Amino acid sequence: MLKRRTVSIVLLIVLSAAALWAAGSKEGAEESQALTLRVLSVYTPDHAVGPAVEQINQIFAETHPNVTIEMQTMGADDLKQVLRTDFDSGNPPGVFNIWADNSNLDFIEAGLWLDLSDALAADPAWEENFLPGAIDVHTYETSGVWGLPQASFVLGMYYNKDLFAEAGIDSPPETMEELYADIDRLKTLDGVTPWPIGNMDGWRSVHLFANLFYKLNGTAAATLAAERKIRHDGPEVVDTYKAMQDLVKTGAFGNQYTGLGYADEISLFNEGKSAIRFSGSWTLGEIDGVDAGFFPFPYYRDLPQYRGDWFAGFADSWGVAADMDPALEAAAIDYVKIWTGPEGSKIFAEVAKNIPAANADVDPEKTGDLFATVVSSMSGITNSEVDFATPERSKLVADQVGANAQAVLAMEMTPEEAAEKLQQVVDSE
Amino acid sequence: MRIFKKQYPAIAVFLLPGLVMYGYFFALPVLQTLLDSMFYWKGLSSSVVKEFVGPGNYVHLMTKDPYFWKAFGNTVYLMAVSLVLQVPLGFVLALILNSGIRGKHFFNVAFFMPYVLSATSVALMWRFLYHPEGLINQFLQLIGLSCFTNSWLADPSTNISAVALVAVWQGAGFLMILFLAGLVSIPNEILESCRIEGAGPSQVVFRVVIPMLRPVVITVVTLVMINSVKSFDIIWILTRGGPFHSTEVLTTWMYQLGFNLSQPARGTAVAGFIFMFVLLLNVLIRKVSNKDLVEY
Amino acid sequence: MIENRKPVFHLLNRLIVGLVLAVMFVVFIYPLILTLIVSFKVKTEVWGNFFGLPENLQFHNYSDAWKQGHIGTAFFNSFYITIITMSFQIILSSMISFVIARVRIRYSNVLFLFITAGVMIPIHAILLPVARRAVHLGLSDSHFYLICVYIAGGIPWLVFLMTSYMQSIPGTLEEASIIDGCGLFQMFSRVTLPLSKPILLTSAIIMFIGSYNELLIAIVLLNSQAKKTIPLALSAFVGYHDVNFPLMSAAIIISIIPTLFVYLLFQEKVEQGLTAGAVKG
């Protein structure tokens, strides 16, 4: 009995140790001669851009036969965490997705990201192919270019043409007043929520807040708030909260919106159960089975000067790690060049129906009418800003802006209460 | 048991491998984190110089942090719900499975299923159930109670309870197998003799089984408290601590501070706070149960 | 006495118990059934109508999930990592617990506190030091390092659990074995371990599930596609703003099969109790 038990335990230990040692040594044996470029990206196979990844990697492989791409994809939340941990532990990826955000300065000031200005200067064709403003997005008031955008976007209103016709609306609204009237008409439709918004996903209410803020105060006011030149409990902010709650009271959002999410907005719209979707142009690839049109976010009739102030800018971007082996660094830059160049941008637009940050010779057959409508409406932009909290330095304030937007939209706080709370957070910084 | 001097080497062999593994790969990082919580820095911790502030981070958390106390309150609430609901439920399930009913395996797997699933799967499934158009609301409408339908995860008065319920649901199976492991160790002879002496089932349970399982019960209670305080995945995937921080708990707030709000030092302090809080709970439990940490 | 109870009352009792069991059964297993149903749906059928049956059974979801998530590789990786981790965890922890619970040494309390302190801290807090050590040792993207971290992380839990269960074992048998002339190791292997079988097996199940489903540490320590574990593979189904539920559900169903298998296997043995190879009290 003892012998058998001991023998089996010893055997187990020996086998496990052997397996462990084998696992350990396998790593060593895999030291290849070729270079490996690790790309950390949100473009999972299920992402709208997912299918483009293979094509791009193919193009890269043709010109860089001795470089292997190690594609590591995950959701945006996980990615932000992994990115931070990777850099902070000294195991950085070569190329990675980022979004323009002041918190990127943590990496930049530590010298962990590559300044792409030299690479841009060395290839004027590539540099000039970017849309205006694209390159400035990742400067964060330094003299370097710390990332390059892949996608540009505008926020606006997508609508179901059939439902509009059914409700007796001839043409989409241009002013908020017209929108209110149209919402009333849409409410008469059976089984249709005029304009559901998924308040469970925090960024939905923040986007609405920002857009209303810009139409009431202009995009420049966001920067003023960040610079503390206007107060966060001032009339600019309070009026925006009031506007949000006014919209709720029209019944536009239906009565379930507090429990719905972004995915619900998509499915309700695609099934013809909602008439309007407030979303960014990345959603072009998500609209399916509906004859959809686009109209810009309405402006206030008495504030026509803000008609051209849009919530728009650049979204998914690429960054490159600093201090890499020169050959690897060149490969990384080339990789980004392919993605953000004319060829990559074309693939990006056609596969994901997403508006790229650079000029591309897009095939209108593949991208569709709606894409063209959105792009042409962009000529109406005079000023643009991304999120209200984009120029904001303090992440705590930015976070409270979001929490407030959610609470105000859910009618859990009055405009005054919310503004006061926000100012408190601002003051405590 | 008396120790003979010549047993010391054997004892060392027993202790050292585990201790070394644990010490190097786990205890050291924990120590580092706790030490870090007494420093302040902004940005990536490996690239900046940290400034020693002693208890400064903790003081800031308790006085100026906007959501620390909310998170603490929610954590305590979660813990209370878990204790009150999860422990009896796990125990009852174990009793049922041990009582020799038909289809035991069937029920065993069913009750344990929630624990087998990863937190991601569990949370996603429950999002469906709690959805405004989800099963719970549909069921309420079906039985004519549609006035009670709600956006369970969005409404601040119900959402933390909704999250707590998911935790109870997932954890009950875990406790069940722990209790089962204890129940099967009770020699049948004792249960038989009780039955022969005419004890009814509830008497057997309360007068014999529970006292015999005292160390197990204490362990389980401790585990439930620790697990609920450390709970992260389920809450994060169900609500991300929202909406507007209404379901924020200590662990999610720690995560937010560290990864989203650029307050890494304060995030580490929350971790330190969690550690000390759990330690305190542990000590309290031991005191209340009048047991030494290790008893012979 | 039971024989004295009226048959009708007895029947009613059984009915009620049966009903309660049935309700609990449904409550516990429904989400799994739901996942099964969703795994056969088309993406558009998910959000509109969660609980309805799919129009056509999309069997291809399973093969799509397998391919897209590289589940084959992930399965292999997860499996061997989990088995190795579990084995070492049980062995090392039972040895430590034995010393703390059964052998009276001077610093038991301190030792116990030191080890179980590891239970008291959330994983996120130590993510960074753990990641740094990996780089420091040149073991980024390494299964070996991951396994070591998992083993180390499981020890506090297991020692905590096993110590308390081992304390419930009557000491008479061990003292008998000393009188018989057994050394420490023999006492451990011939007496304590067999008597601890229920908790050992239960611990094995808990640790298997823990390592198998672990996401956070794995996602940070493993970089390459070839090294992915199952939870990482599941994250392939997360899109930009939403999740591909049908494929993810299919992947989840596939991934829980080994766990169920291990569970059934071990639970059988737990329920056999101490009958196999035990010493009669």
PDB file of N, CA and C in Angstrom, chain B residues 55-134:
ATOM      1  N   PRO B  55       0.604  57.587   5.612  1.00  0.00           N
ATOM      2  CA  PRO B  55      -0.826  57.293   5.492  1.00  0.00           C
ATOM      3  C   PRO B  55      -1.579  58.278   4.609  1.00  0.00           C
ATOM      4  N   GLY B  56      -0.858  59.159   3.932  1.00  0.00           N
ATOM      5  CA  GLY B  56      -1.492  60.224   3.162  1.00  0.00           C
ATOM      6  C   GLY B  56      -2.553  59.759   2.191  1.00  0.00           C
ATOM      7  N   ASN B  57      -2.236  58.690   1.437  1.00  0.00           N
ATOM      8  CA  ASN B  57      -3.217  58.186   0.465  1.00  0.00           C
ATOM      9  C   ASN B  57      -4.483  57.756   1.166  1.00  0.00           C
ATOM     10  N   TYR B  58      -4.318  57.066   2.265  1.00  0.00           N
ATOM     11  CA  TYR B  58      -5.481  56.558   2.992  1.00  0.00           C
ATOM     12  C   TYR B  58      -6.328  57.705   3.519  1.00  0.00           C
ATOM     13  N   VAL B  59      -5.647  58.733   4.054  1.00  0.00           N
ATOM     14  CA  VAL B  59      -6.375  59.893   4.567  1.00  0.00           C
ATOM     15  C   VAL B  59      -7.171  60.535   3.444  1.00  0.00           C
ATOM     16  N   HIS B  60      -6.525  60.679   2.280  1.00  0.00           N
ATOM     17  CA  HIS B  60      -7.228  61.289   1.149  1.00  0.00           C
ATOM     18  C   HIS B  60      -8.461  60.487   0.764  1.00  0.00           C
ATOM     19  N   LEU B  61      -8.294  59.169   0.747  1.00  0.00           N
ATOM     20  CA  LEU B  61      -9.421  58.301   0.385  1.00  0.00           C
ATOM     21  C   LEU B  61     -10.592  58.523   1.325  1.00  0.00           C
ATOM     22  N   MET B  62     -10.269  58.605   2.597  1.00  0.00           N
ATOM     23  CA  MET B  62     -11.357  58.667   3.567  1.00  0.00           C
ATOM     24  C   MET B  62     -11.941  60.057   3.733  1.00  0.00           C
ATOM     25  N   THR B  63     -11.200  61.076   3.286  1.00  0.00           N
ATOM     26  CA  THR B  63     -11.743  62.417   3.460  1.00  0.00           C
ATOM     27  C   THR B  63     -12.149  63.098   2.165  1.00  0.00           C
ATOM     28  N   LYS B  64     -11.369  62.904   1.081  1.00  0.00           N
ATOM     29  CA  LYS B  64     -11.649  63.722  -0.092  1.00  0.00           C
ATOM     30  C   LYS B  64     -12.117  62.917  -1.304  1.00  0.00           C
ATOM     31  N   ASP B  65     -11.964  61.628  -1.262  1.00  0.00           N
ATOM     32  CA  ASP B  65     -12.317  60.854  -2.433  1.00  0.00           C
ATOM     33  C   ASP B  65     -13.845  60.832  -2.604  1.00  0.00           C
ATOM     34  N   PRO B  66     -14.332  61.137  -3.816  1.00  0.00           N
ATOM     35  CA  PRO B  66     -15.779  61.265  -3.991  1.00  0.00           C
ATOM     36  C   PRO B  66     -16.570  59.971  -3.847  1.00  0.00           C
ATOM     37  N   TYR B  67     -15.990  58.838  -4.132  1.00  0.00           N
ATOM     38  CA  TYR B  67     -16.795  57.621  -4.142  1.00  0.00           C
ATOM     39  C   TYR B  67     -16.281  56.520  -3.243  1.00  0.00           C
ATOM     40  N   PHE B  68     -15.276  56.807  -2.424  1.00  0.00           N
ATOM     41  CA  PHE B  68     -14.719  55.746  -1.590  1.00  0.00           C
ATOM     42  C   PHE B  68     -15.751  55.200  -0.612  1.00  0.00           C
ATOM     43  N   TRP B  69     -16.418  56.076   0.083  1.00  0.00           N
ATOM     44  CA  TRP B  69     -17.367  55.595   1.095  1.00  0.00           C
ATOM     45  C   TRP B  69     -18.568  54.926   0.477  1.00  0.00           C
ATOM     46  N   LYS B  70     -18.968  55.394  -0.692  1.00  0.00           N
ATOM     47  CA  LYS B  70     -20.062  54.738  -1.404  1.00  0.00           C
ATOM     48  C   LYS B  70     -19.639  53.308  -1.726  1.00  0.00           C
ATOM     49  N   ALA B  71     -18.411  53.164  -2.218  1.00  0.00           N
ATOM     50  CA  ALA B  71     -17.912  51.846  -2.561  1.00  0.00           C
ATOM     51  C   ALA B  71     -17.837  50.963  -1.316  1.00  0.00           C
ATOM     52  N   PHE B  72     -17.385  51.544  -0.221  1.00  0.00           N
ATOM     53  CA  PHE B  72     -17.287  50.776   1.011  1.00  0.00           C
ATOM     54  C   PHE B  72     -18.668  50.309   1.452  1.00  0.00           C
ATOM     55  N   GLY B  73     -19.630  51.218   1.427  1.00  0.00           N
ATOM     56  CA  GLY B  73     -20.989  50.870   1.817  1.00  0.00           C
ATOM     57  C   GLY B  73     -21.537  49.725   0.978  1.00  0.00           C
ATOM     58  N   ASN B  74     -21.353  49.833  -0.341  1.00  0.00           N
ATOM     59  CA  ASN B  74     -21.831  48.777  -1.225  1.00  0.00           C
ATOM     60  C   ASN B  74     -21.143  47.455  -0.931  1.00  0.00           C
ATOM     61  N   THR B  75     -19.855  47.518  -0.634  1.00  0.00           N
ATOM     62  CA  THR B  75     -19.107  46.292  -0.342  1.00  0.00           C
ATOM     63  C   THR B  75     -19.665  45.624   0.900  1.00  0.00           C
ATOM     64  N   VAL B  76     -19.897  46.410   1.943  1.00  0.00           N
ATOM     65  CA  VAL B  76     -20.437  45.847   3.177  1.00  0.00           C
ATOM     66  C   VAL B  76     -21.814  45.242   2.932  1.00  0.00           C
ATOM     67  N   TYR B  77     -22.600  45.934   2.122  1.00  0.00           N
ATOM     68  CA  TYR B  77     -23.945  45.435   1.810  1.00  0.00           C
ATOM     69  C   TYR B  77     -23.869  44.089   1.098  1.00  0.00           C
ATOM     70  N   LEU B  78     -22.974  44.025   0.103  1.00  0.00           N
ATOM     71  CA  LEU B  78     -22.776  42.781  -0.633  1.00  0.00           C
ATOM     72  C   LEU B  78     -22.396  41.653   0.311  1.00  0.00           C
ATOM     73  N   MET B  79     -21.504  41.977   1.234  1.00  0.00           N
ATOM     74  CA  MET B  79     -21.024  40.984   2.174  1.00  0.00           C
ATOM     75  C   MET B  79     -22.167  40.490   3.045  1.00  0.00           C
ATOM     76  N   ALA B  80     -22.979  41.429   3.526  1.00  0.00           N
ATOM     77  CA  ALA B  80     -24.096  41.050   4.384  1.00  0.00           C
ATOM     78  C   ALA B  80     -25.069  40.147   3.638  1.00  0.00           C
ATOM     79  N   VAL B  81     -25.419  40.535   2.413  1.00  0.00           N
ATOM     80  CA  VAL B  81     -26.356  39.726   1.629  1.00  0.00           C
ATOM     81  C   VAL B  81     -25.794  38.331   1.397  1.00  0.00           C
ATOM     82  N   SER B  82     -24.499  38.280   1.077  1.00  0.00           N
ATOM     83  CA  SER B  82     -23.888  36.979   0.831  1.00  0.00           C
ATOM     84  C   SER B  82     -23.953  36.104   2.071  1.00  0.00           C
ATOM     85  N   LEU B  83     -23.654  36.695   3.212  1.00  0.00           N
ATOM     86  CA  LEU B  83     -23.681  35.921   4.444  1.00  0.00           C
ATOM     87  C   LEU B  83     -25.072  35.385   4.725  1.00  0.00           C
ATOM     88  N   VAL B  84     -26.032  36.280   4.644  1.00  0.00           N
ATOM     89  CA  VAL B  84     -27.383  35.917   5.046  1.00  0.00           C
ATOM     90  C   VAL B  84     -28.038  34.940   4.073  1.00  0.00           C
ATOM     91  N   LEU B  85     -27.746  35.110   2.783  1.00  0.00           N
ATOM     92  CA  LEU B  85     -28.411  34.253   1.803  1.00  0.00           C
ATOM     93  C   LEU B  85     -27.568  33.068   1.347  1.00  0.00           C
ATOM     94  N   GLN B  86     -26.281  33.347   1.077  1.00  0.00           N
ATOM     95  CA  GLN B  86     -25.484  32.330   0.422  1.00  0.00           C
ATOM     96  C   GLN B  86     -25.162  31.164   1.346  1.00  0.00           C
ATOM     97  N   VAL B  87     -24.828  31.467   2.599  1.00  0.00           N
ATOM     98  CA  VAL B  87     -24.400  30.404   3.509  1.00  0.00           C
ATOM     99  C   VAL B  87     -25.530  29.408   3.787  1.00  0.00           C
ATOM    100  N   PRO B  88     -26.707  29.886   4.195  1.00  0.00           N
ATOM    101  CA  PRO B  88     -27.776  28.913   4.420  1.00  0.00           C
ATOM    102  C   PRO B  88     -28.125  28.144   3.151  1.00  0.00           C
ATOM    103  N   LEU B  89     -28.119  28.859   2.022  1.00  0.00           N
ATOM    104  CA  LEU B  89     -28.473  28.209   0.770  1.00  0.00           C
ATOM    105  C   LEU B  89     -27.495  27.088   0.451  1.00  0.00           C
ATOM    106  N   GLY B  90     -26.200  27.382   0.569  1.00  0.00           N
ATOM    107  CA  GLY B  90     -25.199  26.360   0.300  1.00  0.00           C
ATOM    108  C   GLY B  90     -25.364  25.172   1.233  1.00  0.00           C
ATOM    109  N   PHE B  91     -25.646  25.479   2.483  1.00  0.00           N
ATOM    110  CA  PHE B  91     -25.796  24.411   3.472  1.00  0.00           C
ATOM    111  C   PHE B  91     -27.003  23.540   3.157  1.00  0.00           C
ATOM    112  N   VAL B  92     -28.111  24.194   2.846  1.00  0.00           N
ATOM    113  CA  VAL B  92     -29.331  23.446   2.529  1.00  0.00           C
ATOM    114  C   VAL B  92     -29.121  22.561   1.313  1.00  0.00           C
ATOM    115  N   LEU B  93     -28.469  23.127   0.282  1.00  0.00           N
ATOM    116  CA  LEU B  93     -28.210  22.347  -0.916  1.00  0.00           C
ATOM    117  C   LEU B  93     -27.365  21.119  -0.591  1.00  0.00           C
ATOM    118  N   ALA B  94     -26.367  21.329   0.263  1.00  0.00           N
ATOM    119  CA  ALA B  94     -25.502  20.205   0.620  1.00  0.00           C
ATOM    120  C   ALA B  94     -26.302  19.143   1.366  1.00  0.00           C
ATOM    121  N   LEU B  95     -27.144  19.594   2.267  1.00  0.00           N
ATOM    122  CA  LEU B  95     -27.968  18.650   3.019  1.00  0.00           C
ATOM    123  C   LEU B  95     -28.847  17.829   2.084  1.00  0.00           C
ATOM    124  N   ILE B  96     -29.474  18.545   1.144  1.00  0.00           N
ATOM    125  CA  ILE B  96     -30.347  17.864   0.197  1.00  0.00           C
ATOM    126  C   ILE B  96     -29.581  16.796  -0.560  1.00  0.00           C
ATOM    127  N   LEU B  97     -28.395  17.190  -1.042  1.00  0.00           N
ATOM    128  CA  LEU B  97     -27.644  16.243  -1.852  1.00  0.00           C
ATOM    129  C   LEU B  97     -27.133  15.070  -1.025  1.00  0.00           C
ATOM    130  N   ASN B  98     -26.989  15.301   0.281  1.00  0.00           N
ATOM    131  CA  ASN B  98     -26.441  14.244   1.101  1.00  0.00           C
ATOM    132  C   ASN B  98     -27.514  13.330   1.657  1.00  0.00           C
ATOM    133  N   SER B  99     -28.771  13.695   1.373  1.00  0.00           N
ATOM    134  CA  SER B  99     -29.846  12.974   2.038  1.00  0.00           C
ATOM    135  C   SER B  99     -30.308  11.759   1.261  1.00  0.00           C
ATOM    136  N   GLY B 100     -29.626  11.453   0.221  1.00  0.00           N
ATOM    137  CA  GLY B 100     -29.970  10.236  -0.486  1.00  0.00           C
ATOM    138  C   GLY B 100     -31.230  10.323  -1.320  1.00  0.00           C
ATOM    139  N   ILE B 101     -31.440  11.425  -1.998  1.00  0.00           N
ATOM    140  CA  ILE B 101     -32.598  11.530  -2.875  1.00  0.00           C
ATOM    141  C   ILE B 101     -32.257  10.938  -4.238  1.00  0.00           C
ATOM    142  N   ARG B 102     -33.295  10.741  -5.009  1.00  0.00           N
ATOM    143  CA  ARG B 102     -33.062  10.189  -6.347  1.00  0.00           C
ATOM    144  C   ARG B 102     -32.515  11.278  -7.266  1.00  0.00           C
ATOM    145  N   GLY B 103     -31.755  10.871  -8.251  1.00  0.00           N
ATOM    146  CA  GLY B 103     -31.268  11.854  -9.223  1.00  0.00           C
ATOM    147  C   GLY B 103     -30.250  12.786  -8.619  1.00  0.00           C
ATOM    148  N   LYS B 104     -29.488  12.266  -7.659  1.00  0.00           N
ATOM    149  CA  LYS B 104     -28.524  13.100  -6.941  1.00  0.00           C
ATOM    150  C   LYS B 104     -27.519  13.754  -7.866  1.00  0.00           C
ATOM    151  N   HIS B 105     -26.981  12.982  -8.777  1.00  0.00           N
ATOM    152  CA  HIS B 105     -25.960  13.527  -9.677  1.00  0.00           C
ATOM    153  C   HIS B 105     -26.497  14.676 -10.500  1.00  0.00           C
ATOM    154  N   PHE B 106     -27.697  14.468 -10.965  1.00  0.00           N
ATOM    155  CA  PHE B 106     -28.401  15.449 -11.761  1.00  0.00           C
ATOM    156  C   PHE B 106     -28.441  16.804 -11.038  1.00  0.00           C
ATOM    157  N   PHE B 107     -28.927  16.757  -9.786  1.00  0.00           N
ATOM    158  CA  PHE B 107     -29.051  17.988  -9.018  1.00  0.00           C
ATOM    159  C   PHE B 107     -27.691  18.551  -8.658  1.00  0.00           C
ATOM    160  N   ASN B 108     -26.779  17.648  -8.361  1.00  0.00           N
ATOM    161  CA  ASN B 108     -25.431  18.053  -8.013  1.00  0.00           C
ATOM    162  C   ASN B 108     -24.846  18.942  -9.106  1.00  0.00           C
ATOM    163  N   VAL B 109     -24.894  18.456 -10.326  1.00  0.00           N
ATOM    164  CA  VAL B 109     -24.354  19.225 -11.441  1.00  0.00           C
ATOM    165  C   VAL B 109     -25.127  20.521 -11.626  1.00  0.00           C
ATOM    166  N   ALA B 110     -26.432  20.459 -11.514  1.00  0.00           N
ATOM    167  CA  ALA B 110     -27.242  21.659 -11.719  1.00  0.00           C
ATOM    168  C   ALA B 110     -26.884  22.744 -10.720  1.00  0.00           C
ATOM    169  N   PHE B 111     -26.794  22.353  -9.442  1.00  0.00           N
ATOM    170  CA  PHE B 111     -26.528  23.369  -8.425  1.00  0.00           C
ATOM    171  C   PHE B 111     -25.110  23.893  -8.519  1.00  0.00           C
ATOM    172  N   PHE B 112     -24.205  23.074  -9.013  1.00  0.00           N
ATOM    173  CA  PHE B 112     -22.823  23.499  -9.078  1.00  0.00           C
ATOM    174  C   PHE B 112     -22.532  24.266 -10.359  1.00  0.00           C
ATOM    175  N   MET B 113     -23.400  24.123 -11.337  1.00  0.00           N
ATOM    176  CA  MET B 113     -23.185  24.725 -12.654  1.00  0.00           C
ATOM    177  C   MET B 113     -22.794  26.197 -12.608  1.00  0.00           C
ATOM    178  N   PRO B 114     -23.472  27.009 -11.821  1.00  0.00           N
ATOM    179  CA  PRO B 114     -23.102  28.433 -11.836  1.00  0.00           C
ATOM    180  C   PRO B 114     -21.635  28.670 -11.505  1.00  0.00           C
ATOM    181  N   TYR B 115     -21.086  27.836 -10.630  1.00  0.00           N
ATOM    182  CA  TYR B 115     -19.708  28.074 -10.227  1.00  0.00           C
ATOM    183  C   TYR B 115     -18.727  27.657 -11.314  1.00  0.00           C
ATOM    184  N   VAL B 116     -19.159  26.687 -12.123  1.00  0.00           N
ATOM    185  CA  VAL B 116     -18.306  26.197 -13.194  1.00  0.00           C
ATOM    186  C   VAL B 116     -18.106  27.271 -14.260  1.00  0.00           C
ATOM    187  N   LEU B 117     -19.146  28.022 -14.474  1.00  0.00           N
ATOM    188  CA  LEU B 117     -19.078  29.049 -15.508  1.00  0.00           C
ATOM    189  C   LEU B 117     -18.186  30.186 -15.065  1.00  0.00           C
ATOM    190  N   SER B 118     -17.505  30.770 -15.999  1.00  0.00           N
ATOM    191  CA  SER B 118     -16.647  31.900 -15.643  1.00  0.00           C
ATOM    192  C   SER B 118     -17.518  33.115 -15.356  1.00  0.00           C
ATOM    193  N   ALA B 119     -16.950  34.056 -14.655  1.00  0.00           N
ATOM    194  CA  ALA B 119     -17.709  35.250 -14.279  1.00  0.00           C
ATOM    195  C   ALA B 119     -18.254  35.957 -15.512  1.00  0.00           C
ATOM    196  N   THR B 120     -17.472  35.949 -16.589  1.00  0.00           N
ATOM    197  CA  THR B 120     -17.941  36.595 -17.818  1.00  0.00           C
ATOM    198  C   THR B 120     -19.253  36.000 -18.271  1.00  0.00           C
ATOM    199  N   SER B 121     -19.301  34.677 -18.364  1.00  0.00           N
ATOM    200  CA  SER B 121     -20.521  34.018 -18.829  1.00  0.00           C
ATOM    201  C   SER B 121     -21.680  34.310 -17.902  1.00  0.00           C
ATOM    202  N   VAL B 122     -21.426  34.174 -16.605  1.00  0.00           N
ATOM    203  CA  VAL B 122     -22.491  34.402 -15.622  1.00  0.00           C
ATOM    204  C   VAL B 122     -23.061  35.803 -15.754  1.00  0.00           C
ATOM    205  N   ALA B 123     -22.179  36.774 -15.797  1.00  0.00           N
ATOM    206  CA  ALA B 123     -22.648  38.161 -15.848  1.00  0.00           C
ATOM    207  C   ALA B 123     -23.415  38.425 -17.132  1.00  0.00           C
ATOM    208  N   LEU B 124     -22.922  37.906 -18.248  1.00  0.00           N
ATOM    209  CA  LEU B 124     -23.617  38.132 -19.508  1.00  0.00           C
ATOM    210  C   LEU B 124     -25.019  37.537 -19.469  1.00  0.00           C
ATOM    211  N   MET B 125     -25.116  36.318 -18.947  1.00  0.00           N
ATOM    212  CA  MET B 125     -26.425  35.689 -18.874  1.00  0.00           C
ATOM    213  C   MET B 125     -27.392  36.476 -18.014  1.00  0.00           C
ATOM    214  N   TRP B 126     -26.895  36.968 -16.875  1.00  0.00           N
ATOM    215  CA  TRP B 126     -27.788  37.694 -15.978  1.00  0.00           C
ATOM    216  C   TRP B 126     -28.166  39.057 -16.527  1.00  0.00           C
ATOM    217  N   ARG B 127     -27.293  39.602 -17.403  1.00  0.00           N
ATOM    218  CA  ARG B 127     -27.686  40.863 -18.050  1.00  0.00           C
ATOM    219  C   ARG B 127     -28.960  40.644 -18.847  1.00  0.00           C
ATOM    220  N   PHE B 128     -29.048  39.472 -19.497  1.00  0.00           N
ATOM    221  CA  PHE B 128     -30.256  39.132 -20.236  1.00  0.00           C
ATOM    222  C   PHE B 128     -31.460  39.045 -19.314  1.00  0.00           C
ATOM    223  N   LEU B 129     -31.236  38.424 -18.165  1.00  0.00           N
ATOM    224  CA  LEU B 129     -32.365  38.226 -17.261  1.00  0.00           C
ATOM    225  C   LEU B 129     -32.866  39.543 -16.692  1.00  0.00           C
ATOM    226  N   TYR B 130     -31.937  40.449 -16.410  1.00  0.00           N
ATOM    227  CA  TYR B 130     -32.312  41.713 -15.773  1.00  0.00           C
ATOM    228  C   TYR B 130     -32.712  42.792 -16.766  1.00  0.00           C
ATOM    229  N   HIS B 131     -32.547  42.510 -18.037  1.00  0.00           N
ATOM    230  CA  HIS B 131     -32.855  43.479 -19.070  1.00  0.00           C
ATOM    231  C   HIS B 131     -34.326  43.901 -18.988  1.00  0.00           C
ATOM    232  N   PRO B 132     -34.651  45.152 -19.376  1.00  0.00           N
ATOM    233  CA  PRO B 132     -36.060  45.568 -19.332  1.00  0.00           C
ATOM    234  C   PRO B 132     -36.984  44.602 -20.082  1.00  0.00           C
ATOM    235  N   GLU B 133     -36.452  43.975 -21.128  1.00  0.00           N
ATOM    236  CA  GLU B 133     -37.258  43.005 -21.860  1.00  0.00           C
ATOM    237  C   GLU B 133     -36.861  41.592 -21.477  1.00  0.00           C
ATOM    238  N   GLY B 134     -36.197  41.481 -20.336  1.00  0.00           N
ATOM    239  CA  GLY B 134     -35.639  40.196 -19.978  1.00  0.00           C
ATOM    240  C   GLY B 134     -36.636  39.284 -19.289  1.00  0.00           C
TER     241      GLY B 134
END
